[in-house]
Amino acid sequence: MKFEFSKHDRVMVLHHFDKNNQHTFTKECVIHANTGLPAKSTLKPLPQLNDNERAYFINDDWVKTEFFIGRKYYDEYAHELIIDLFPFDLPVNCSFEKPLPQKDGYYVKLVNNQWIYLTDNIGEIAYSKLDYNDFVIESNDELPDTHTLIERKAFSAWNEQSNDWIYQQELERPIKIIQEREWRDNELNIVLSRIDQYEKDKNYPVELQTSLLSESQFLELLNDRKSLCDYPQEPSFPFCERPALNGEYFVND
């Protein structure tokens, strides 16, 4: 409806809009003689609107839209956002639909335009597949391909085919060498100490001797000494079996 001035007062239905040109209210107003319409108002009929639609007065006409200022929408992680400008296009991976309620141990995400529950990994450790550059997960963004939630196993490397950690003997070797050498050194010291005690004891009168060993027992100790000395030179050291120590029963506590 086009407005025309009149010499008489008139009651007219006016549609008002705000500074953003969004319709705010409609009411009857008295238009006095020889005066125009109030600012931010029009006689142009308002289109039919549902609860999720608003109208904007653009270029002397009403534009009906769902994307109106003040309407809530949600990003893919269910964060609430509000439209603050017009015109507006809903971003990708966003929705007007209200997200699912929160649930312990899970977070809500928009997948294929549907809200679903996914396991919440915040606070868990992301293990590096390439090195030891692990980190604590602070958001539920997709993990980089270089990391996994599967806990790293001891002395293992990541295997893409099995999607798991696979034991690698060479990773254990340096530590195993130290462990086995410490064991060997400890056992060898005990055996050498017993041999030394026996040899010194032979120089004392019989009634004062404390290291009573037969010759065969003494030979067992010597064999143990030899086995312990040779142990680190075994081809499969440190992953071979430890030598059996037959003379250990002759060692004093």
mmCIF file of C-alpha atoms in Angstrom, residues 154-157 165-177 237-239:
data_model
loop_
_atom_site.group_PDB
_atom_site.id
_atom_site.type_symbol
_atom_site.label_atom_id
_atom_site.label_comp_id
_atom_site.label_asym_id
_atom_site.label_seq_id
_atom_site.Cartn_x
_atom_site.Cartn_y
_atom_site.Cartn_z
ATOM 1 C CA ALA A 154 56.806 -51.296 26.306
ATOM 2 C CA PHE A 155 59.510 -51.535 23.649
ATOM 3 C CA SER A 156 57.055 -51.306 20.772
ATOM 4 C CA ALA A 157 56.624 -49.424 17.505
ATOM 5 C CA TRP A 165 51.831 -51.373 18.903
ATOM 6 C CA ILE A 166 54.176 -54.246 17.970
ATOM 7 C CA TYR A 167 57.036 -55.364 20.222
ATOM 8 C CA GLN A 168 60.504 -54.534 18.841
ATOM 9 C CA GLN A 169 63.385 -56.429 20.410
ATOM 10 C CA GLU A 170 65.933 -53.833 19.325
ATOM 11 C CA LEU A 171 64.149 -51.200 21.383
ATOM 12 C CA GLU A 172 64.526 -53.320 24.500
ATOM 13 C CA ARG A 173 68.138 -54.335 23.809
ATOM 14 C CA PRO A 174 69.959 -51.376 25.492
ATOM 15 C CA ILE A 175 67.965 -51.722 28.714
ATOM 16 C CA LYS A 176 68.126 -55.513 28.657
ATOM 17 C CA ILE A 177 71.920 -55.378 28.326
ATOM 18 C CA PHE A 237 72.970 -61.992 24.645
ATOM 19 C CA PRO A 238 71.079 -60.358 26.349
ATOM 20 C CA PHE A 239 68.033 -62.378 25.245
#
